[in-house]
Tab-separated table of C-alpha atoms and ligand atoms in Angstrom:
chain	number	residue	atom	x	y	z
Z	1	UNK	CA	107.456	70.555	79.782
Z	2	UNK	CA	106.147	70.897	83.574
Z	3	UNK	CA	103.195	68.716	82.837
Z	4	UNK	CA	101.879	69.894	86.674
Z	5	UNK	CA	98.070	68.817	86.447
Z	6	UNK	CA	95.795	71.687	87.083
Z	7	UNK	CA	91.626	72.289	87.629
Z	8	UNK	CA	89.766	72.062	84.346
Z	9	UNK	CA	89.948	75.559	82.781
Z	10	UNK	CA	87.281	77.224	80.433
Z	11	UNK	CA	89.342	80.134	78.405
Z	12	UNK	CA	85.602	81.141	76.830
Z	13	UNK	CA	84.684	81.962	80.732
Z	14	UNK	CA	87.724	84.524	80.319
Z	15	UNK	CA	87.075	87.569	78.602
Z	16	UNK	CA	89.619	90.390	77.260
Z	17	UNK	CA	88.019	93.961	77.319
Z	18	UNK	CA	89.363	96.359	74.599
Z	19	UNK	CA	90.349	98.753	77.666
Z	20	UNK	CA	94.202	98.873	78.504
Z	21	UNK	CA	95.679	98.444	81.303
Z	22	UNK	CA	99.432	98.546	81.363
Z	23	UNK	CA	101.045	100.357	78.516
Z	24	UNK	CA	104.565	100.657	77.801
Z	25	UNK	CA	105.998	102.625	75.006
Z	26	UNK	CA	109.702	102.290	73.770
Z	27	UNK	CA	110.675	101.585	76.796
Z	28	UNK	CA	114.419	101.411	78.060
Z	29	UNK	CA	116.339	100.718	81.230
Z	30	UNK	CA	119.836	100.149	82.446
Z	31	UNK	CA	122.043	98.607	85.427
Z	32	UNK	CA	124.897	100.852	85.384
Z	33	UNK	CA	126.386	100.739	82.011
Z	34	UNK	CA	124.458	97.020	81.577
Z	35	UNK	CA	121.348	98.194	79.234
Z	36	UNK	CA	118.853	95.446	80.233
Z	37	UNK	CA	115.595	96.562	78.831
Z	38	UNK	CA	115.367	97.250	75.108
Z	39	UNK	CA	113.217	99.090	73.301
Z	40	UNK	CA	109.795	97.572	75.276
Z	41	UNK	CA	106.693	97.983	73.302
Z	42	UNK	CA	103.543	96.547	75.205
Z	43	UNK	CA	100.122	96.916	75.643
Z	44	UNK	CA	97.636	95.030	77.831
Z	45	UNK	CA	94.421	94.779	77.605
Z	46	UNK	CA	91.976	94.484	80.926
Z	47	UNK	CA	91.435	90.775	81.855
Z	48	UNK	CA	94.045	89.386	79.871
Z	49	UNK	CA	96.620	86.880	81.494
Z	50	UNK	CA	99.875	87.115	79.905
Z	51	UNK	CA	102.718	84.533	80.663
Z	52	UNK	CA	106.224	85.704	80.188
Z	53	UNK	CA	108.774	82.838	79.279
Z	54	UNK	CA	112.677	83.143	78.183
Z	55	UNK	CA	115.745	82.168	79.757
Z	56	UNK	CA	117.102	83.429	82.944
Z	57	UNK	CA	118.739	86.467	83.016
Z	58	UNK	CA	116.871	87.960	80.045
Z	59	UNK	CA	114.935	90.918	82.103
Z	60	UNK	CA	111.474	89.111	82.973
Z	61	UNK	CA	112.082	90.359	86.420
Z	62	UNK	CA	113.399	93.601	85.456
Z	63	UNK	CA	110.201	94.350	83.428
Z	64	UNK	CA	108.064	93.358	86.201
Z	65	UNK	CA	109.389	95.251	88.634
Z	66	UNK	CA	109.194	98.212	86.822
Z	67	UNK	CA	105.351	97.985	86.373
Z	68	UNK	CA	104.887	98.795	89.718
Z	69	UNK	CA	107.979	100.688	89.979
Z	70	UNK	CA	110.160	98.261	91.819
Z	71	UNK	CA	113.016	99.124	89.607
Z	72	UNK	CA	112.989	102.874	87.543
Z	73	UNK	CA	113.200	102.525	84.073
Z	74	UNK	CA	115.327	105.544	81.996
Z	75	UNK	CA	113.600	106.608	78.999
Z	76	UNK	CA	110.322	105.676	77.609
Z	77	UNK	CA	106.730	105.548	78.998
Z	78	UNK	CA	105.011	103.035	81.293
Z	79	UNK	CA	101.058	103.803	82.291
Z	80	UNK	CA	99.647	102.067	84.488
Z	81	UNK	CA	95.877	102.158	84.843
Z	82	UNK	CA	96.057	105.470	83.370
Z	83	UNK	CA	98.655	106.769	85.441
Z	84	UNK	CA	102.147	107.580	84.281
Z	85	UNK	CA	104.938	106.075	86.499
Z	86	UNK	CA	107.291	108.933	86.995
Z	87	UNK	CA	109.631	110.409	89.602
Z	88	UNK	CA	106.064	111.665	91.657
Z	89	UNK	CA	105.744	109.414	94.714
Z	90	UNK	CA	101.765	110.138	94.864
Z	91	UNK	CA	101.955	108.485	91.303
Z	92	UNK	CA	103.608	105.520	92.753
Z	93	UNK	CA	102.019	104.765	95.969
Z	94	UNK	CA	98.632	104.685	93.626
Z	95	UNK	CA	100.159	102.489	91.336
Z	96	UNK	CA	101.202	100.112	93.758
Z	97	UNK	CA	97.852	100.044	95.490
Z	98	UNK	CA	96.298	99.479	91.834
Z	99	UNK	CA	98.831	96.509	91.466
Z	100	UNK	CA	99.686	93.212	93.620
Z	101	UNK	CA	102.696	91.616	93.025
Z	102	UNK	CA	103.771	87.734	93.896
Z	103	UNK	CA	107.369	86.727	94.228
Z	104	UNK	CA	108.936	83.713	94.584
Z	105	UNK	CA	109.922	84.137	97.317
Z	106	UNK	CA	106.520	84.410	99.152
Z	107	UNK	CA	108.173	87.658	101.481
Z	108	UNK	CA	105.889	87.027	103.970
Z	109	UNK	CA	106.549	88.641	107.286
Z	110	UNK	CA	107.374	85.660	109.754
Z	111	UNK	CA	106.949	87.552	112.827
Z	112	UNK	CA	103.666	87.878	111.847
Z	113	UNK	CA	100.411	85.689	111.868
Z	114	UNK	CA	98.786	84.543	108.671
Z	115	UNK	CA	95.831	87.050	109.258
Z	116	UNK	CA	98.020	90.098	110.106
Z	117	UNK	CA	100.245	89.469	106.855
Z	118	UNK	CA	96.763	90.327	105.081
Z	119	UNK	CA	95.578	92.929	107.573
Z	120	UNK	CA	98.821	94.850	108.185
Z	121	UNK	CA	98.609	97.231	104.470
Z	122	UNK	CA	94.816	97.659	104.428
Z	123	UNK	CA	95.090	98.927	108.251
Z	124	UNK	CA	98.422	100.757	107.702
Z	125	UNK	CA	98.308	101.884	104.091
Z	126	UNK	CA	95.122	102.363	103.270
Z	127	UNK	CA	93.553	102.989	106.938
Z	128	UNK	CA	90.854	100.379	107.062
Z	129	UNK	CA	89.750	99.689	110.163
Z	130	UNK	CA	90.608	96.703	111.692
Z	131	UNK	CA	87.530	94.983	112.148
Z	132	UNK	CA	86.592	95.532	108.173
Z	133	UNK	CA	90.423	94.479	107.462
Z	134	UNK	CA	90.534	91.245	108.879
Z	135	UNK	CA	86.381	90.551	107.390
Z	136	UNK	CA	88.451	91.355	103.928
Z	137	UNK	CA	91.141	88.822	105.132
Z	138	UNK	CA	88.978	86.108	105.909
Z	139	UNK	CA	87.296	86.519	102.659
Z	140	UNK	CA	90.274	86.241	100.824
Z	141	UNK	CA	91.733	83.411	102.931
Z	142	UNK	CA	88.537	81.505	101.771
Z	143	UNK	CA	88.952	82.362	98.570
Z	144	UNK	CA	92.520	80.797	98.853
Z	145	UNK	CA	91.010	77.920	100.473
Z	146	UNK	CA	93.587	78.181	103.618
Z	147	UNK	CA	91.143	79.941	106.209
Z	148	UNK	CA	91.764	77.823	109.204
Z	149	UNK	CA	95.416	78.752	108.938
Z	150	UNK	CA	94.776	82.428	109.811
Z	151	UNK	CA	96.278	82.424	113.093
Z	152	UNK	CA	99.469	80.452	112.504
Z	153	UNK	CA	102.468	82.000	111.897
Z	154	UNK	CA	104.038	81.513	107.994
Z	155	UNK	CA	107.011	79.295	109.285
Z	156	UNK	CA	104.618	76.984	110.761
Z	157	UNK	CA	103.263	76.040	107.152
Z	158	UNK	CA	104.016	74.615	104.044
Z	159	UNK	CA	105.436	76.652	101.141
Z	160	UNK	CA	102.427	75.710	98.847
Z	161	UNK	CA	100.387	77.158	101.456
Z	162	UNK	CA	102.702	80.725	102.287
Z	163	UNK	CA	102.316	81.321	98.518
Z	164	UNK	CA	98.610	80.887	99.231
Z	165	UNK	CA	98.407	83.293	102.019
Z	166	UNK	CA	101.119	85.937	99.307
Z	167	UNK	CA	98.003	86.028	97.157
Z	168	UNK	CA	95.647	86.216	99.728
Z	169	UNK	CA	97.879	89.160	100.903
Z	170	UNK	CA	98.010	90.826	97.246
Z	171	UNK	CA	94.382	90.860	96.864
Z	172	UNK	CA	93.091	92.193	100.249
Z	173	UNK	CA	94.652	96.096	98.568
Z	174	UNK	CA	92.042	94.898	95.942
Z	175	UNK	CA	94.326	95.435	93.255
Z	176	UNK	CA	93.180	95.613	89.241
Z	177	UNK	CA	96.587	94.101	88.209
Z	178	UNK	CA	98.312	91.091	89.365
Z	179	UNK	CA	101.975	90.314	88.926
Z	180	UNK	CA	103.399	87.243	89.344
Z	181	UNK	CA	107.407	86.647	89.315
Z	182	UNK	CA	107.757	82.615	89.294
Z	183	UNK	CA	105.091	81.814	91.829
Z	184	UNK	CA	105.838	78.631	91.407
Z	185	UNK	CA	109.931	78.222	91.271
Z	186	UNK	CA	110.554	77.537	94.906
Z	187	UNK	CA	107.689	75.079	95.556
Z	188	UNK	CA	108.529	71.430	95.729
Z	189	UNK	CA	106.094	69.501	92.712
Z	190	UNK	CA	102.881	68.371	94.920
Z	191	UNK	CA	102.506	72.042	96.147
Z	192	UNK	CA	102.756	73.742	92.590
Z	193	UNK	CA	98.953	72.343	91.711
Z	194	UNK	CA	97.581	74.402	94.922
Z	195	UNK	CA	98.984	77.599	93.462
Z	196	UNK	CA	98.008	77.315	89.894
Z	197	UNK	CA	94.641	76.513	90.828
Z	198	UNK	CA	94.777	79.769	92.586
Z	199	UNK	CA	95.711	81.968	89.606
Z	200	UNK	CA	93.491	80.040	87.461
Z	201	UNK	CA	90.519	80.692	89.808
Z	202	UNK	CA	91.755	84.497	89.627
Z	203	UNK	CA	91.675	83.999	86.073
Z	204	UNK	CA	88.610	82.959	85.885
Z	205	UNK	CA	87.695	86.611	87.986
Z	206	UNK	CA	88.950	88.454	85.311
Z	207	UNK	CA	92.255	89.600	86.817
Z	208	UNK	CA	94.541	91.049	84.583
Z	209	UNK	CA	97.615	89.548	85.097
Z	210	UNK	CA	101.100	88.864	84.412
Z	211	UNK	CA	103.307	85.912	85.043
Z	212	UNK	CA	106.210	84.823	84.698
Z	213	UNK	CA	106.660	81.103	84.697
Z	214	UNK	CA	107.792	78.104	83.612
Z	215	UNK	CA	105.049	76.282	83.552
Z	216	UNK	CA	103.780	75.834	79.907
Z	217	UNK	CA	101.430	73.677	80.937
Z	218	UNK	CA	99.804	76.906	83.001
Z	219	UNK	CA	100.625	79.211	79.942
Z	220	UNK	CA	98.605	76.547	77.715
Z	221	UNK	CA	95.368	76.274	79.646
Z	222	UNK	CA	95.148	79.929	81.004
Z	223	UNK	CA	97.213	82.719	78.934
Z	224	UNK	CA	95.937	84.618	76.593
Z	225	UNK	CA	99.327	85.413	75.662
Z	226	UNK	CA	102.854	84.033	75.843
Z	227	UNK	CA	105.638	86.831	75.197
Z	228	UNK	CA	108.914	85.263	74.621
Z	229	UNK	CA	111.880	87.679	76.070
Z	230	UNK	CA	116.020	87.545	75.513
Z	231	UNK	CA	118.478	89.725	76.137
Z	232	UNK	CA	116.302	92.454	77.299
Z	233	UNK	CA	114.386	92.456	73.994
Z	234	UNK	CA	110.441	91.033	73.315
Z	235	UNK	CA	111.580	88.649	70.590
Z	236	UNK	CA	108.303	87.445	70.017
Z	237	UNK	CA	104.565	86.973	71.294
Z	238	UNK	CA	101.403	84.926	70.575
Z	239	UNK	CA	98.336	82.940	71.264
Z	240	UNK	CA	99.617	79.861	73.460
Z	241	UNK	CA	98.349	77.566	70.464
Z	242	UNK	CA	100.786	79.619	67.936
Z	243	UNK	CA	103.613	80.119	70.294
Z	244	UNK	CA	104.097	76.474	71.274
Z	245	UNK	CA	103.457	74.684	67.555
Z	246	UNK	CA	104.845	77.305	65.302
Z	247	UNK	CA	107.175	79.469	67.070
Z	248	UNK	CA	108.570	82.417	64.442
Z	249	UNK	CA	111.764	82.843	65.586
Z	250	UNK	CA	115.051	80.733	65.837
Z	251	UNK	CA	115.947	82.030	69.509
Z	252	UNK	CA	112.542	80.867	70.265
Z	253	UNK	CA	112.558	77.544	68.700
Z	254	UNK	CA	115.751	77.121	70.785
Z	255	UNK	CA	114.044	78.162	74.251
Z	256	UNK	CA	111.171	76.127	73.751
Z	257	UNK	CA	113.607	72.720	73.011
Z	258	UNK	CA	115.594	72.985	75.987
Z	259	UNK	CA	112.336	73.065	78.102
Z	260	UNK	CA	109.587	71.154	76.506
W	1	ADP	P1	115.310	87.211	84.572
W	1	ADP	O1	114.229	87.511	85.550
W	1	ADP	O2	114.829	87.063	83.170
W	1	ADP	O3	116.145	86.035	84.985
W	1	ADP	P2	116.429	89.708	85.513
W	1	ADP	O4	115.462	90.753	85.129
W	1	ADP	O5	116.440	89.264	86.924
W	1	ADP	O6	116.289	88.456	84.528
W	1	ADP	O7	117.893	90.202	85.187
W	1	ADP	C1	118.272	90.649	83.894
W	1	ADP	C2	119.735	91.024	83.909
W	1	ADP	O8	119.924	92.153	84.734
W	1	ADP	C3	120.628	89.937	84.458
W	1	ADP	O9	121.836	89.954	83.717
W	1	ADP	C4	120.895	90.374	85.881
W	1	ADP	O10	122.120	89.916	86.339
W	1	ADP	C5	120.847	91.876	85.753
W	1	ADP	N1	120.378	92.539	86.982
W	1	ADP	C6	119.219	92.291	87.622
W	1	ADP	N2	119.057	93.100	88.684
W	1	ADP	C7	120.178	93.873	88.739
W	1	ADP	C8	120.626	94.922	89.610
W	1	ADP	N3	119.874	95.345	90.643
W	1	ADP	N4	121.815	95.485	89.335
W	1	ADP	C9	122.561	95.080	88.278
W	1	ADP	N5	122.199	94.109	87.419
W	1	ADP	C10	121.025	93.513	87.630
W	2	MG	MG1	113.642	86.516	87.275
């Protein structure tokens, strides 16, 4: 198991309200012919942080991507914050201010300065000037703990610190949702601390959120939640403390061998 050391956490500090979030009902989507979603049934709840495990190619992604409507799913229902994602574009453009997503892959622009990677949607999207835009920046720069980086440009720092400035980035839309698509992967092992401290500080906010990872040790100390996917099916979900010491089903038992 990643034993990457993290910040103290206090899961009491967290709370889960009984209002829902995301919910996804029977939900199905294909690539093509390739049916890679089956059948997803899912509910969360307002301040919960759910970690999404299973091996790769099983549709983590996939389901991520079409919570904020990255990817279209085919039949079934996803709401979002009370909104229904459908074929209407006003639909989605709320959605996707409602929702932040994190990639691996940071996606930063690199013609860009730190500060106007934060500032460019508020100012663009959601027409905040730019005076109250980059006060919002700085904030959330802080909050990230990489203020004095704001005028550099991404390539000039290190990847611990662009995946930093991504979530600094997500939250200046002030999203209610937070996704989170192996934050982590592409970050060499001294700069994977800096980021979990991040979403465990969000955490600790009350961000709803949803991650996929591979860090059990992250999943232990700060999820609610683990849901275990395969083949484009929820095989099984439960408290970390369940999940890791009694997991229900074979597939699972199997997962959790090859990376523990
Ligand atoms: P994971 O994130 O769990 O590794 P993904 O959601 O990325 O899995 O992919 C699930 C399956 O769907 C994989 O078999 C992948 O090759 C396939 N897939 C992903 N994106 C596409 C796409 N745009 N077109 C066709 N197949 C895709
Ligand atoms: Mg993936």
């Amino acid at each position: 198991m990643s034993q990457t050391p993290m910040r103290d956490v206090d899961p009491d500090q967290m709370t889960v309200s009984d209002e829902i979030a995301i919910e996804i009902i029977r939900m199905n989507k294909w690539f093509g012919s390739f049916h890679v979603l089956r059948d997803i049934d899912l509910a969360v709840h307002r301040g919960e942080r759910i970690v999404i495990a299973g091996p790769s190619g099983s549709g983590k992604s996939t389901l991520i991507r079409c919570i904020n409507r990255l990817e279209e799913h085919q039949n079934g229902r996803i709401v979002v914050d009370g909104i229904e994602l459908t074929s209407d574009i006003k639909n989605i453009d709320k959605v996707r201010s409602e929702v932040g997503m994190v990639f691996q892959h940071f996606n930063l622009f690199p013609h860009l300065t730190v500060l106007e990677n934060c500032t460019l949607a508020p100012i663009w999207v959601r027409r905040t000037p730019r005076r109250q835009a980059e006060d919002v920046a700085m904030h959330f720069l802080e909050k990230v703990r990489i203020p004095e980086q704001a005028g550099k440009y991404p390539g000039q720092l290190s990847g611990g610190q662009q995946q930093r400035v991504a979530i600094a980035r997500s939250l200046c839309m002030q999203p209610r949702i937070m996704l989170f698509d192996e934050p982590t992967s592409a970050l060499d092992p001294e700069m994977i601390k800096e980021v979990l401290d991040t979403m465990i500080e969000l955490a600790e906010d009350g961000m709803t959120m949803l991650c996929v990872t591979h860090e059990m040790g992250f999943a232990q100390a700060v999820a609610n939640r683990v849901i275990f996917m395969d083949q484009g099916q929820i095989v099984e979900q439960n408290n970390p403390h369940d999940f890791f010491n009694n997991p229900r089903s074979e597939r699972t038992r199997l997962f959790l061998s090859q990376i523990l």
